[in-house]
Short mmCIF file of C-alpha atoms in Angstrom, two decimals:
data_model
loop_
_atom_site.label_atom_id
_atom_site.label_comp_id
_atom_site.label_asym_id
_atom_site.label_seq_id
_atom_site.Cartn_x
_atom_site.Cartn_y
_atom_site.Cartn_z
CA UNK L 1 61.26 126.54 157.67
CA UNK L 2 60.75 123.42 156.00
CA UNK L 3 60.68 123.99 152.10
CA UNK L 4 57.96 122.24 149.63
CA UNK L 5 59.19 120.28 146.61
CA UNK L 6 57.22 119.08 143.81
CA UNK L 7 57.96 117.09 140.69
CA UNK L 8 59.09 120.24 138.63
CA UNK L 9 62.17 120.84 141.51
CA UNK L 10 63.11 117.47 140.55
CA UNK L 11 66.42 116.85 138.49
CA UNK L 12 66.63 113.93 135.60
CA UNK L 13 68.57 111.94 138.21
CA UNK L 14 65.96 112.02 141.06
CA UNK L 15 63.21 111.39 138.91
CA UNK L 16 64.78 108.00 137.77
CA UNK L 17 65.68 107.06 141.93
CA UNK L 18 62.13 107.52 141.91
CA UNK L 19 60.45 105.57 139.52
CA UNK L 20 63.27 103.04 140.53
CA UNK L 21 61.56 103.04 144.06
CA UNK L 22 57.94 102.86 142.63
CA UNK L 23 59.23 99.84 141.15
CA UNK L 24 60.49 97.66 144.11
CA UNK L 25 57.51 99.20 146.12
CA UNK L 26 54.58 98.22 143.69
CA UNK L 27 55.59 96.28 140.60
CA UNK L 28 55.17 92.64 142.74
CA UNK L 29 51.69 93.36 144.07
CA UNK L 30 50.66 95.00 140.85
CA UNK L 31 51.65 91.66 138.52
CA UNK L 32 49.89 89.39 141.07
CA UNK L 33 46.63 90.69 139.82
CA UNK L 34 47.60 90.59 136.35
CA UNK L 35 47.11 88.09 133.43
CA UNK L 36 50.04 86.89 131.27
CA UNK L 37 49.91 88.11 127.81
CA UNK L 38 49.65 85.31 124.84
CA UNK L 39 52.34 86.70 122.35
CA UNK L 40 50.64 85.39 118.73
CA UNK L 41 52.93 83.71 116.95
CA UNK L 42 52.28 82.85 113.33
CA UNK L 43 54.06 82.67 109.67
CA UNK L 44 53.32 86.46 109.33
CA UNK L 45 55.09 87.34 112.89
CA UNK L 46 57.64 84.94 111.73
CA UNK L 47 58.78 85.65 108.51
CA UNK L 48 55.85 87.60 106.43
CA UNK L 49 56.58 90.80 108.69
CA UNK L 50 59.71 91.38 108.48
CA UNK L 51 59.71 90.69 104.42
CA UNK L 52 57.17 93.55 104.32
CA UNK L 53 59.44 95.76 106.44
CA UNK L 54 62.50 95.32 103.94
CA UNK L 55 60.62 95.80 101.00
CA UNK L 56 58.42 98.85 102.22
CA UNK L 57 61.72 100.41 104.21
CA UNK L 58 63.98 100.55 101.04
CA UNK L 59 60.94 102.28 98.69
CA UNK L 60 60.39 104.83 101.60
CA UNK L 61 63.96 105.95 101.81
CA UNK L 62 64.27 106.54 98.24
CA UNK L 63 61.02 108.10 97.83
CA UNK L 64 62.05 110.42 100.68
CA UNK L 65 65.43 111.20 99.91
CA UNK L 66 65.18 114.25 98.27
CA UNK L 67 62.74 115.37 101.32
CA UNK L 68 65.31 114.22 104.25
CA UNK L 69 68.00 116.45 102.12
CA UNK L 70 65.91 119.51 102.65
CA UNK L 71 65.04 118.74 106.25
CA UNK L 72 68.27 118.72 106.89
CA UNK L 73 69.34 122.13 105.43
CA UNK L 74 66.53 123.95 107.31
CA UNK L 75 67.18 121.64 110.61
CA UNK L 76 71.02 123.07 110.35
CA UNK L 77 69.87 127.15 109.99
CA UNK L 78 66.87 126.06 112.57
CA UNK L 79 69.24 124.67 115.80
CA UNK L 80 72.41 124.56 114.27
CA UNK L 81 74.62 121.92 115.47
CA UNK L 82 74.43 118.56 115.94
CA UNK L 83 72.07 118.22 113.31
CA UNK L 84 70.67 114.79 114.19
CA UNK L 85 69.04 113.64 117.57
CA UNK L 86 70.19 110.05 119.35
CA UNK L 87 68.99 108.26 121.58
CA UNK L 88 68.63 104.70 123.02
CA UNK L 89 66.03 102.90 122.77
CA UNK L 90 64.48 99.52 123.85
CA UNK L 91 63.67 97.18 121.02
CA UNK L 92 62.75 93.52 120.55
CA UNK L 93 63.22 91.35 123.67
CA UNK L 94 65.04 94.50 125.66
CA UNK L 95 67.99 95.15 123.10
CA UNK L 96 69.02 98.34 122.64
CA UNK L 97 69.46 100.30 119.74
CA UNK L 98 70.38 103.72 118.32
CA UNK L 99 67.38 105.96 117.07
CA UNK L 100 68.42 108.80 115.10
CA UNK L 101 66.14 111.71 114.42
CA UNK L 102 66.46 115.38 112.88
CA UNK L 103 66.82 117.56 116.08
CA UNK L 104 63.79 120.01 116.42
CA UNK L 105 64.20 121.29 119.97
CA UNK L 106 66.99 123.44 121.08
CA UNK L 107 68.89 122.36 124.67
CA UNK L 108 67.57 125.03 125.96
CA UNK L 109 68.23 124.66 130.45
CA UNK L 110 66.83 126.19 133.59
CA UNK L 111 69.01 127.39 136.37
CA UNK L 112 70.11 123.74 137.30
CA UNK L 113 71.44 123.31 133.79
CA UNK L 114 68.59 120.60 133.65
CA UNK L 115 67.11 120.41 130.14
CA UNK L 116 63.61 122.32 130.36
CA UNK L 117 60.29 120.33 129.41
CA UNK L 118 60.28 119.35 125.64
CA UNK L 119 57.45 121.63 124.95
CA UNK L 120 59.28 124.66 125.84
CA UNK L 121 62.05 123.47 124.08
CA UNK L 122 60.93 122.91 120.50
CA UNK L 123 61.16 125.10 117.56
CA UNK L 124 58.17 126.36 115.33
CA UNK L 125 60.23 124.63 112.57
CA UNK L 126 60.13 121.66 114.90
CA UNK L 127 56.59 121.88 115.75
CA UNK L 128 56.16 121.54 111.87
CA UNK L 129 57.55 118.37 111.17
CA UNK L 130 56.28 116.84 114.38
CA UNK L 131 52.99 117.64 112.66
CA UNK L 132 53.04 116.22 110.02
CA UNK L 133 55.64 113.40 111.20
CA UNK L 134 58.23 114.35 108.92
CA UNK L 135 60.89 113.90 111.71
CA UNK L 136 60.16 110.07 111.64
CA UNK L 137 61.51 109.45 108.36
CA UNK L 138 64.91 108.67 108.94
CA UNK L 139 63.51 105.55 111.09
CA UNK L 140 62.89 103.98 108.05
CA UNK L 141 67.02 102.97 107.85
CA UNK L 142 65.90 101.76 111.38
CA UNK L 143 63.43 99.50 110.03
CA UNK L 144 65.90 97.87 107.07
CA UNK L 145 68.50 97.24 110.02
CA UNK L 146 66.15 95.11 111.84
CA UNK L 147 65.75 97.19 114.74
CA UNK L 148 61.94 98.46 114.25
CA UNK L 149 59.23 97.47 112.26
CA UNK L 150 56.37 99.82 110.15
CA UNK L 151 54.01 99.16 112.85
CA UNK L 152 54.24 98.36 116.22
CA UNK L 153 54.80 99.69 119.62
CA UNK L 154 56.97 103.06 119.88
CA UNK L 155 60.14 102.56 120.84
CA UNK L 156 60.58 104.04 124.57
CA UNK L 157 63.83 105.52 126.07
CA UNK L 158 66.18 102.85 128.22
CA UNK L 159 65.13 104.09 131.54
CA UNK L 160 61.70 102.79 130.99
CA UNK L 161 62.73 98.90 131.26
CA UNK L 162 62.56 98.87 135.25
CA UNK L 163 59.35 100.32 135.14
CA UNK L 164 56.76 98.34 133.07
CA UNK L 165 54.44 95.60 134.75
CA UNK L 166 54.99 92.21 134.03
CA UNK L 167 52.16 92.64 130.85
CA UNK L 168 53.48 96.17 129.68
CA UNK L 169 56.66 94.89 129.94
CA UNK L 170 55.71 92.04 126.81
CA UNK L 171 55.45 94.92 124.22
CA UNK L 172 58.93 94.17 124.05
CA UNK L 173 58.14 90.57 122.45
CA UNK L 174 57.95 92.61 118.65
CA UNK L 175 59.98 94.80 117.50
CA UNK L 176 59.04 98.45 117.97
CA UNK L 177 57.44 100.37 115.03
CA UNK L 178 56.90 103.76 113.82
CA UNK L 179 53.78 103.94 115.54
CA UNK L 180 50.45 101.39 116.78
CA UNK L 181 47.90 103.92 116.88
CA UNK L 182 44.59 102.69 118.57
CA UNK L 183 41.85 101.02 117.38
CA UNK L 184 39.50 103.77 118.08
CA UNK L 185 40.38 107.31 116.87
CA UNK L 186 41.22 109.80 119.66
CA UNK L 187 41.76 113.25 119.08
CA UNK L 188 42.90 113.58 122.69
CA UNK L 189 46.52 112.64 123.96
CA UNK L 190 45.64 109.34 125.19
CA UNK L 191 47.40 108.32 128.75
CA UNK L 192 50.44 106.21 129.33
CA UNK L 193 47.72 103.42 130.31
CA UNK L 194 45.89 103.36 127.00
CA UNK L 195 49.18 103.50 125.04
CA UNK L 196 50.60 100.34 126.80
CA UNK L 197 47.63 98.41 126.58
CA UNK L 198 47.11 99.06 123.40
CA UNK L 199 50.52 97.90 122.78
CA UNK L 200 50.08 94.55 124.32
CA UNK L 201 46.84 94.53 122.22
CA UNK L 202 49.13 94.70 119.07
CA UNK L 203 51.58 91.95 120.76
CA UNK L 204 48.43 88.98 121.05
CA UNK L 205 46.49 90.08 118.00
CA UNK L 206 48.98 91.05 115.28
CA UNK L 207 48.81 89.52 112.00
CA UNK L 208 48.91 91.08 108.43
CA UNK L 209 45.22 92.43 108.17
CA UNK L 210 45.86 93.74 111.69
CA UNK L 211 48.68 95.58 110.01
CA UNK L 212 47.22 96.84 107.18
CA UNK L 213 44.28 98.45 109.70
CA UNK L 214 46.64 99.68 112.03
CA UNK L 215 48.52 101.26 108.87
CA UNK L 216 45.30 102.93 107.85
CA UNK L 217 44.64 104.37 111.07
CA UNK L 218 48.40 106.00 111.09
CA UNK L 219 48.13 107.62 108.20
CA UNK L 220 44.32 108.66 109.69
CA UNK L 221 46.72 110.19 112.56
CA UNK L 222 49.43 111.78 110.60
CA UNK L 223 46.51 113.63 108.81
CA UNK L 224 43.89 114.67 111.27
CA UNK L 225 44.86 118.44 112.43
CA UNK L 226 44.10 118.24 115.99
CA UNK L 227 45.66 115.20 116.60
CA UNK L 228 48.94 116.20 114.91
CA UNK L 229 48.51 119.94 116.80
CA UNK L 230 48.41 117.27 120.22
CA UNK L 231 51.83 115.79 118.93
CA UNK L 232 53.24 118.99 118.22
CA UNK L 233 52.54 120.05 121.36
CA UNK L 234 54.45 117.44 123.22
CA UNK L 235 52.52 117.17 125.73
CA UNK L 236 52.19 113.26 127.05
CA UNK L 237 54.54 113.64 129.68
CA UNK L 238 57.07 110.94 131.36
CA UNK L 239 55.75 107.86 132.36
CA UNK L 240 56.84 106.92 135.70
CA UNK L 241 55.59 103.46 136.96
CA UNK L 242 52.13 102.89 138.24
CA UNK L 243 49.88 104.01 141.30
CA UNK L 244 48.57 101.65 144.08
CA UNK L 245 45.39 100.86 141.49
CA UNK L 246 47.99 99.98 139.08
CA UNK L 247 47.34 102.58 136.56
CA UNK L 248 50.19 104.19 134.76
CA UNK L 249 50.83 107.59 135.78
CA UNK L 250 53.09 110.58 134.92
CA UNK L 251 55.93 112.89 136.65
CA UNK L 252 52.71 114.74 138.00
CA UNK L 253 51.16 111.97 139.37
CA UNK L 254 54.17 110.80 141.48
CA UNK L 255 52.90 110.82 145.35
CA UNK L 256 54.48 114.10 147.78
CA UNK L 257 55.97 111.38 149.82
CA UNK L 258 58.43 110.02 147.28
CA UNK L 259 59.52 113.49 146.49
CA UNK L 260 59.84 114.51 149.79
CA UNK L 261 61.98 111.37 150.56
CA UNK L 262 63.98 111.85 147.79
CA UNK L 263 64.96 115.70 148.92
CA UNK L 264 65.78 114.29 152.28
CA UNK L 265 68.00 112.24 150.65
CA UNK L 266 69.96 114.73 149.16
CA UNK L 267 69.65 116.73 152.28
CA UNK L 268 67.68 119.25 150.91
CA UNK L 269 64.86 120.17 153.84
#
């Protein structure tokens, strides 16, 4: 009998052959029907930004010093070894860089030896200081290298290049940020298509009072219980290109066919 797949009998491999084939399948009909984004360029995106960035980076990693020094004694007797989390990420223009985090999840695996979903993976510890953001602070040695800004788009792993549109792709034309919460408060996890629009949002409009808004509304975030319990939780889920309507969708979302096609590959019927 022929046996059914779905996206959770995928492996980390097959999910990026995937989104690789949602690409070359969809990405050049998708763009013709979309606008090109006006990047605002200004003395602020120039030159007042990034003074801002050097000046607020260096009083935030000696005011929380002291704090990253206890983080990282309970992160060791939480997961052990490594204590720190790296990964590449995409930053200004498609570089990459090095993010380093405390680690809050343990590599936990299922029978595969694939790492299990990030939300059964991290700690109570970890669900702690994903609360309250506390595992963002060492980005702020990010920001004095050059390689992020306070606010703007969230960095995104590498795999995710291939996949944008031609206007989600221009969130790449600032360098990433801690954070660019939306304009309007949500206490829901928001979907891959309001977080990338909102980032090209940020790209045409930013400017220093946009800043100093957006900066209110992150510390808004940080604060508000339900939202942080929603970050805790983990739970926005990989985005994986776009469906025919070309809306951003999820591992969930991606069509039986694909996954079917991809088993038959492997010769797995």
């Amino acid at each position: 009998n022929k046996m059914e797949y779905s996206s959770d009998d995928l492996t980390k491999a097959m999910r990026w052959e995937i989104a690789e084939q949602l690409a070359e399948d969809r990405l050049e009909q998708i763009n013709k029907s979309l606008d090109d984004v006006k990047v605002k360029d200004s003395f602020y995106t120039r030159h007042g930004k990034r003074l801002l960035d050097i000046i607020l980076s260096l009083i935030a990693i000696i005011i929380t010093l002291p704090i990253n020094a206890v983080i990282l004694i309970v992160t060791f007797l939480d997961v052990g070894r490594p204590i720190f989390f790296k990964q590449q990420r995409i930053g200004k223009e498609g570089k990459i860089f090095t993010i380093v985090k405390f680690r809050n999840m343990r590599n936990t695996t299922d029978d595969r030896g694939e790492l299990l979903p990030a939300g059964q993976r991290v700690t109570k510890w970890g669900k702690f200081v994903r609360k309250i953001s506390l595992d963002e602070l060492l980005n702020f040695y990010n920001i004095l290298k050059g390689d992020m800004s306070i606010i703007g788009p969230r960095p995104l792993p590498a795999e995710y290049l291939v996949r944008y549109n031609k206007r989600h792709i221009m969130r790449l034309a600032v360098r990433p940020g801690l954070e660019c919460p939306p304009r309007e408060f949500k206490q829901d996890i928001w979907t891959w298509q309001e977080h990338l629009d909102n980032d090209v949002w940020y790209v045409e409009n930013v400017g220093l009072l946009v800043d100093i808004m957006q900066s209110i509304r992150l510390v808004r975030m940080v604060f508000n219980k339900k939202s942080a319990e929603k970050r805790a939780a983990v739970q926005v889920g990989t985005f994986m290109g776009y469906n025919l309507d070309g809306e951003a969708i999820t591992l969930k979302d991606i069509p039986q066919e694909y996954i079917d096609q991809e088993f038959r590959k492997k010769g797995m019927e």
